[in-house]
Structures are given as C-alpha cells and as structure tokens.
Amino acid sequence: MRQFIIIIAVCFAILPLAAQPEHNIENGAVKAFLADRTYETNSDYSQTVVTKYNSSTYYSGSRHRPVPVTISWTLSATPQSQTIVVSTNEDFSNPLTFTASAAATSVDIYNLVPGQMYYYKVIGHKSNGTQTIEADNAFTVAGPVRMIYVDGVNNVRDLGGWQTSLKKPVLYGRVYRGANLDNITAAGRAEFHDRLGVRAELDLRRADETVITSSPLGPDVNYMRLSTTEYYNGMANQPSTLIEDFKFIIANLRQGRPTMFHCLIGADRTGTLAFMQEGVLGVGETDLCRDYELTTFSVTGDRLRSSLADMVKYVKTFSGSNLQQKFYNYLLSKGMTHEELDD
C-alpha cells in the first residue's frame, strides 16, 4: 500500500535555536489530558480519564479552543498606528497581517501551525509617513493538537498532527472537523475561508436538522449534505453513506480544496468519520480514542471511548497485519478503490 503521509519541517535561524521562544497552543486541560498515560496499554474501553481534566482546575477558559500565541513588545517610538506582520518565510513573503492601536504592546494570534517557525515584525506608522520597527524576532509553535478558533463555531480542530504508523504526523491544514457553521460570524468566516482556505464543506446532518442548502462560508465553497449514521451501526450496517463521505473528501483534496466536515455538534457522526479517516492514515488505537474524547471539552454530555469499542472490534475482524491495514481492507470491502485510499 502506498503511503502519502508527509511531515514538513521548516527551520530557519535568525537567532540561535535555543533563543527561539516556543508557544504551545494547547490549553491546560488538553495538555494534561494528553500527558495522562493511565489507560494507554489498557484494552478496557470502559475506562477513561478525560472527565478528570474537563475542569476549571486545569483550564478555566473554553476547553475546546486553543490558546493564542501572544506577541509582546516595548514601544520605542510614538506611532499613530501599528501593523504586525507574521510569516513562515524570513523574507516575509505570504504574510499574515494584523493591525494594532498606537498604544498596543501585544497581539494575540490564533490558529498557527504546530512544528512551524514564524518570523514577525511590528511596524509603527507615524503621522509624517515614516515607519519604525518596534520588534523583529521569531518563534516556534508547539502542539501537536491543533484546535481551531473560529468565531461562532464550536469544537473545531485540524485532523493533522496525530502520529501514524510511519512515525510521521498527519499533515495539517487539509481536513478540519467541528460543529455546524450555521452561526459563524463575519470574523469567523474570514478566518476559516480567507485565512485557512476552507473550500469544501461536508454536512452530515439530516434534512430535519437544518434548512441550509449551501455553505455559510460562501458561494465558492463546495457544499454537500449527506445524512450519516454514526458508530458501529453506521460502519457495519449502513456504510454506503460513510463511503460517500470519504469520496467527497478525497475528491476535494485532489483538487487542492481544504475540507471541513461536521454534524450538529461535531461529536458522534463527525467522530465516526474522523475515526475512520485517522484509522486508515495509521493513527494508533489510543490516539483514535484521544481525538474522539477531546470533544468532551466542548459538549454537554461526555464523549467517552466506550462508544468506539464495537467499531474497533469490528475493524479488527478484517485482514491485515496491523490496524491501519485492517481499516484499509474494511474500506475496500465497502466500495472504495485502492487509488482513492492511497490518495
């Protein structure tokens, strides 16, 4: 089986490596949950630890959201306004640009990519048209879970970052999971569509759950609604729609269209489809559970790995020397092709 899982490592040096500040975008509850190895080798799916960390003791903010990267500086002049330019390139090509007031000495930036180095400069604009450089530095971003902050949408995260059987992570910035987009704000739309480049939306809800027939992200976003059945019943007894879901995502990725899929709250149907995608990419069994359980930080009503037990047992009935190959052969048996799965 051909593998197309890529890790990109970009490292420039304008400062000694040890001097590069590192910003971890995982909030305290997520970090504590991922660090807990209590059930890592325990096959009893009735055990969980996520509820322990769904508490303000670990993080008092919205636990389904990342923390921002905060860039701070000291003013050396008295600008009329300020611009913060951030780029993964030392020459500041393809930059992210943020504005700040004349008196600002910090800015919060969300949704940067773990494992990436960023360069930034703070430009002060004076009333006479001249500019000053208030700060000029670089930092790295740590994760690896990339929760996404999109105003008006809950429980959004990138499928990238999970380690695979090739000891390389799933690539960031291609597929996103989350809750519905019905109440996305203008700022959220600008973030998801303009900055993150989402160009396809897969809606897993039933017709009686929504009246939406096109994407709230805009007319250039390929929208499809496929009412999908979750968990074991979906995988074993009603797999045809799940296969259509897969084909929609693959078709859009082939066209270079980052894709977001969701149900109502991004938990059950979304969790089932994410489980299948991550499984065929070679994400390990424990991490499949961790990603599913992260939704507990967003919803009323825990999402615990016990819901995955029957699906894992079912996939393991298919041939293959490891879990990834068993996922692969399960999907082949339900109507996908080798070419689709390899892509």
Coordinates of C-alpha atoms in Angstrom, one line a residue, residues 1-342:
M1 CA 0.0 0.0 0.0
R2 CA 1.4 3.4 -1.0
Q3 CA 1.6 5.9 1.7
F4 CA 1.1 9.7 1.2
I5 CA 1.6 11.0 4.7
I6 CA 4.0 13.9 4.8
I7 CA 5.8 15.7 7.5
I8 CA 7.1 19.2 6.7
A9 CA 9.9 20.6 8.8
V10 CA 10.9 24.1 8.2
C11 CA 13.7 25.7 10.2
F12 CA 15.4 29.0 9.6
A13 CA 17.8 30.7 12.1
I14 CA 17.8 34.4 12.7
L15 CA 18.6 33.7 16.3
P16 CA 20.4 30.8 17.9
L17 CA 18.0 27.9 18.1
A18 CA 17.9 27.9 21.9
A19 CA 16.8 31.5 21.9
Q20 CA 13.7 30.9 19.8
P21 CA 10.6 31.3 22.1
E22 CA 8.2 28.4 21.9
H23 CA 4.4 28.9 22.2
N24 CA 2.3 25.8 23.0
I25 CA -1.3 26.4 21.7
E26 CA -2.8 23.5 23.6
N27 CA -4.8 24.8 26.6
G28 CA -4.1 23.4 30.1
A29 CA -6.9 20.8 30.1
V30 CA -5.8 19.4 26.7
K31 CA -2.1 19.3 27.7
A32 CA -2.9 17.5 31.0
F33 CA -5.3 15.0 29.2
L34 CA -2.8 14.1 26.5
A35 CA 0.0 13.7 29.1
D36 CA -2.0 11.2 31.1
R37 CA -0.9 7.6 30.1
T38 CA -3.1 5.8 32.6
Y39 CA -5.0 3.7 30.1
E40 CA -2.6 3.7 27.2
T41 CA -2.0 0.0 27.4
N42 CA -5.3 -0.9 28.9
S43 CA -7.7 -2.6 26.5
D44 CA -10.8 -2.0 28.7
Y45 CA -12.7 0.6 26.8
S46 CA -14.9 1.3 29.8
Q47 CA -12.1 3.2 31.4
T48 CA -11.4 6.8 30.7
V49 CA -9.5 9.8 32.1
V50 CA -10.9 12.7 30.1
T51 CA -13.6 13.6 32.6
K52 CA -10.9 14.3 35.2
Y53 CA -9.5 17.1 33.1
N54 CA -12.8 18.7 32.0
S55 CA -12.5 21.1 34.9
S56 CA -11.6 24.7 35.5
T57 CA -8.8 23.3 37.7
Y58 CA -6.9 22.6 34.5
Y59 CA -8.3 25.4 32.3
S60 CA -10.9 28.0 33.1
G61 CA -11.5 29.1 29.5
S62 CA -13.3 27.4 26.7
R63 CA -11.6 24.0 26.8
H64 CA -12.4 23.2 23.2
R65 CA -10.4 26.1 22.0
P66 CA -6.6 26.7 21.7
V67 CA -4.7 29.4 23.5
P68 CA -3.3 32.1 21.3
V69 CA 0.3 32.9 20.5
T70 CA 0.8 36.3 22.2
I71 CA 3.5 38.6 20.7
S72 CA 4.6 41.3 23.0
W73 CA 6.9 44.3 22.5
T74 CA 8.1 47.5 24.1
L75 CA 7.4 50.7 22.2
S76 CA 10.5 52.7 21.3
A77 CA 8.6 55.5 19.5
T78 CA 5.1 57.0 19.4
P79 CA 3.4 55.6 16.4
Q80 CA 0.0 56.7 15.1
S81 CA -0.9 53.0 14.4
Q82 CA 0.9 49.7 14.2
T83 CA 1.0 46.7 11.9
I84 CA 2.1 43.2 12.9
V85 CA 3.4 41.1 10.0
V86 CA 3.9 37.3 10.6
S87 CA 5.3 34.8 8.0
T88 CA 6.8 31.4 7.8
N89 CA 9.4 32.9 5.4
E90 CA 12.3 35.0 6.5
D91 CA 11.7 37.5 3.7
F92 CA 8.1 37.9 5.0
S93 CA 6.5 36.6 1.8
N94 CA 2.9 35.4 2.0
P95 CA 2.4 37.1 5.4
L96 CA -0.4 37.3 7.9
T97 CA -1.1 40.9 8.8
F98 CA -2.7 42.3 11.9
T99 CA -3.4 45.9 13.0
A100 CA -3.0 47.3 16.5
S101 CA -3.7 50.7 18.1
A102 CA -1.0 53.2 18.7
A103 CA -0.6 52.3 22.3
A104 CA -0.7 48.5 21.9
T105 CA 2.2 46.4 23.2
S106 CA 0.9 42.9 22.4
V107 CA -1.3 41.0 20.0
D108 CA -3.0 37.5 20.2
I109 CA -2.8 35.3 17.1
Y110 CA -4.8 32.1 16.8
N111 CA -4.6 29.0 14.6
L112 CA -0.9 28.9 13.8
V113 CA 0.6 25.5 12.9
P114 CA 2.5 23.4 15.4
G115 CA 6.0 22.5 14.5
Q116 CA 6.4 25.6 12.4
M117 CA 8.7 28.6 12.9
Y118 CA 7.3 32.0 12.3
Y119 CA 9.0 35.4 11.8
Y120 CA 7.4 38.6 12.8
K121 CA 7.9 42.3 12.9
V122 CA 6.0 45.1 14.4
I123 CA 5.8 48.2 12.3
G124 CA 5.0 51.6 13.8
H125 CA 3.4 54.1 11.4
K126 CA 4.0 57.8 12.2
S127 CA 1.8 60.7 11.2
N128 CA 4.6 62.0 8.9
G129 CA 4.5 58.8 6.9
T130 CA 7.7 57.3 8.3
Q131 CA 7.9 53.9 9.9
T132 CA 9.7 52.4 12.8
I133 CA 10.4 48.7 13.6
E134 CA 9.2 48.2 17.1
A135 CA 10.1 44.5 17.2
D136 CA 11.7 41.9 14.9
N137 CA 12.0 38.3 16.0
A138 CA 10.9 34.7 15.5
F139 CA 9.2 32.0 17.5
T140 CA 8.1 28.3 17.1
V141 CA 4.7 26.8 17.7
A142 CA 4.2 23.6 19.7
G143 CA 1.1 21.4 20.0
P144 CA 0.6 18.9 18.4
V145 CA -3.2 19.0 18.7
R146 CA -4.3 22.0 16.6
M147 CA -7.7 23.1 18.0
I148 CA -9.0 25.9 15.8
Y149 CA -10.7 29.1 17.0
V150 CA -13.4 30.2 14.5
D151 CA -15.8 32.8 15.9
G152 CA -19.4 31.4 16.0
V153 CA -18.4 27.7 15.6
N154 CA -17.6 25.2 18.4
N155 CA -15.4 22.2 18.7
V156 CA -13.2 22.8 15.6
R157 CA -9.9 21.1 15.2
D158 CA -7.5 20.1 12.5
L159 CA -7.1 16.4 11.8
G160 CA -3.4 16.9 11.4
G161 CA -0.7 16.3 14.0
W162 CA -1.5 12.8 15.1
Q163 CA 1.4 10.4 14.8
T164 CA 1.0 7.5 12.4
S165 CA 2.5 4.0 12.0
L166 CA 5.2 5.6 9.8
K167 CA 6.3 7.7 12.8
K168 CA 5.2 10.8 11.0
P169 CA 2.2 13.0 11.7
V170 CA -0.9 13.5 9.6
L171 CA -0.4 16.7 7.6
Y172 CA -2.0 19.9 9.0
G173 CA -4.3 22.2 7.1
R174 CA -6.1 19.7 4.8
V175 CA -9.1 18.4 6.8
Y176 CA -11.0 20.0 9.7
R177 CA -13.7 18.6 11.9
G178 CA -16.2 20.5 14.0
A179 CA -19.7 21.6 14.9
N180 CA -22.1 23.2 12.4
L181 CA -21.3 26.5 10.8
D182 CA -24.9 28.0 11.0
N183 CA -23.9 30.8 13.4
I184 CA -20.5 31.6 12.1
T185 CA -19.7 35.3 12.3
A186 CA -18.1 37.6 9.7
A187 CA -14.8 37.3 11.6
G188 CA -15.2 33.5 11.8
R189 CA -15.9 33.3 8.1
A190 CA -12.8 35.5 7.3
E191 CA -10.7 33.1 9.4
F192 CA -12.0 29.8 8.1
H193 CA -12.5 30.8 4.5
D194 CA -10.0 33.5 3.8
R195 CA -7.1 32.7 6.1
L196 CA -7.3 28.9 6.4
G197 CA -8.6 28.4 2.9
V198 CA -11.5 26.0 3.5
R199 CA -13.2 25.4 0.2
A200 CA -15.4 22.4 0.8
E201 CA -18.0 21.6 3.5
L202 CA -19.5 18.2 4.2
D203 CA -22.6 18.4 6.3
L204 CA -23.5 15.1 8.0
R205 CA -26.9 16.3 9.4
R206 CA -30.4 15.1 8.5
A207 CA -32.7 17.3 6.5
D208 CA -34.9 17.9 9.6
E209 CA -31.8 19.3 11.5
T210 CA -31.1 22.2 9.1
V211 CA -32.6 24.2 6.3
I212 CA -29.2 25.2 5.0
T213 CA -28.5 24.1 1.4
S214 CA -25.3 26.0 0.7
S215 CA -22.2 26.8 2.8
P216 CA -22.2 29.8 5.1
L217 CA -18.6 30.2 4.1
G218 CA -19.5 31.5 0.7
P219 CA -20.6 30.5 -2.9
D220 CA -17.2 29.3 -3.9
V221 CA -17.3 26.5 -1.2
N222 CA -18.3 23.1 -2.5
Y223 CA -21.2 22.1 -0.1
M224 CA -22.7 18.7 0.3
R225 CA -25.1 17.3 2.8
L226 CA -25.1 13.5 3.4
S227 CA -27.2 12.3 6.3
T228 CA -24.9 9.9 8.0
T229 CA -25.3 7.2 10.6
E230 CA -22.8 7.1 13.5
Y231 CA -20.8 4.5 15.3
Y232 CA -21.0 0.7 14.8
N233 CA -24.4 0.8 13.2
G234 CA -23.1 3.2 10.5
M235 CA -19.9 1.3 9.9
A236 CA -21.3 -2.3 9.9
N237 CA -25.0 -1.8 8.8
Q238 CA -25.2 1.5 6.8
P239 CA -21.7 2.0 5.4
S240 CA -22.7 3.4 2.0
T241 CA -23.1 7.0 3.2
L242 CA -19.8 6.9 5.1
I243 CA -18.2 5.8 1.9
E244 CA -19.8 8.7 0.0
D245 CA -18.4 11.0 2.7
F246 CA -14.9 9.6 2.1
K247 CA -15.2 10.0 -1.6
F248 CA -16.4 13.6 -1.2
I249 CA -13.4 14.5 1.0
I250 CA -10.9 12.7 -1.3
A251 CA -12.3 14.4 -4.4
N252 CA -12.0 17.8 -2.9
L253 CA -8.5 17.2 -1.6
R254 CA -7.4 16.0 -5.1
Q255 CA -8.5 19.5 -6.3
G256 CA -6.5 21.2 -3.5
R257 CA -9.6 22.2 -1.6
P258 CA -9.2 22.0 2.2
T259 CA -12.3 20.4 3.6
M260 CA -14.4 20.8 6.8
F261 CA -16.9 18.1 7.8
H262 CA -19.4 18.4 10.7
C263 CA -22.7 17.2 12.1
L264 CA -24.7 19.2 14.6
I265 CA -22.2 19.4 17.5
G266 CA -19.2 17.7 16.0
A267 CA -19.4 14.7 18.3
D268 CA -21.0 11.4 17.1
R269 CA -21.3 11.4 13.3
T270 CA -18.3 13.7 13.0
G271 CA -16.4 11.5 15.5
T272 CA -17.2 8.3 13.5
L273 CA -15.9 9.8 10.2
A274 CA -12.8 11.2 11.9
F275 CA -12.1 7.8 13.4
M276 CA -12.3 6.1 10.0
Q277 CA -10.1 8.7 8.3
E278 CA -7.4 8.7 11.0
G279 CA -7.5 4.9 11.2
V280 CA -6.7 4.4 7.5
L281 CA -3.9 7.0 7.9
G282 CA -2.3 4.9 10.5
V283 CA -3.1 6.8 13.7
G284 CA -2.7 4.4 16.7
E285 CA -5.6 3.0 18.6
T286 CA -5.1 5.0 21.8
D287 CA -4.8 8.3 19.8
L288 CA -8.0 7.4 17.9
C289 CA -9.6 7.4 21.4
R290 CA -7.9 10.6 22.5
D291 CA -9.1 12.6 19.5
Y292 CA -12.7 11.3 19.9
E293 CA -12.7 12.1 23.6
L294 CA -11.4 15.7 23.1
T295 CA -15.0 16.5 22.2
T296 CA -15.9 16.1 25.8
F297 CA -14.3 19.6 26.4
S298 CA -17.0 21.1 24.0
V299 CA -20.3 19.3 24.6
T300 CA -22.9 18.8 27.3
G301 CA -22.6 15.0 27.8
D302 CA -19.2 13.3 27.8
R303 CA -17.9 11.6 24.7
L304 CA -16.0 8.6 26.0
R305 CA -14.0 5.9 24.3
S306 CA -16.5 3.2 25.2
S307 CA -18.5 4.4 22.2
L308 CA -15.7 3.3 19.9
A309 CA -15.3 -0.2 21.4
D310 CA -17.6 -2.0 19.0
M311 CA -16.1 -0.2 16.0
V312 CA -12.6 -1.2 16.9
K313 CA -13.6 -4.8 17.4
Y314 CA -15.4 -4.8 14.1
V315 CA -12.4 -3.3 12.1
K316 CA -10.1 -5.9 13.7
T317 CA -12.2 -8.7 12.1
F318 CA -10.8 -7.6 8.7
S319 CA -7.5 -8.9 7.3
G320 CA -4.2 -7.1 7.8
S321 CA -1.0 -7.2 9.8
N322 CA -1.8 -4.0 11.7
L323 CA -4.8 -1.8 12.5
Q324 CA -4.1 0.6 9.6
Q325 CA -4.2 -2.3 7.1
K326 CA -7.4 -3.6 8.7
F327 CA -9.0 -0.1 8.2
Y328 CA -7.8 -0.1 4.6
N329 CA -9.3 -3.5 3.8
Y330 CA -12.6 -2.7 5.6
L331 CA -13.0 0.4 3.3
L332 CA -12.0 -1.6 0.2
S333 CA -14.8 -4.2 1.1
K334 CA -17.4 -1.4 1.3
G335 CA -16.7 0.1 -2.1
M336 CA -13.6 2.3 -2.1
T337 CA -10.8 1.7 -4.5
H338 CA -7.1 1.3 -3.9
E339 CA -6.4 4.6 -5.8
E340 CA -8.8 6.5 -3.6
L341 CA -7.4 5.1 -0.4
D342 CA -3.8 5.6 -1.5

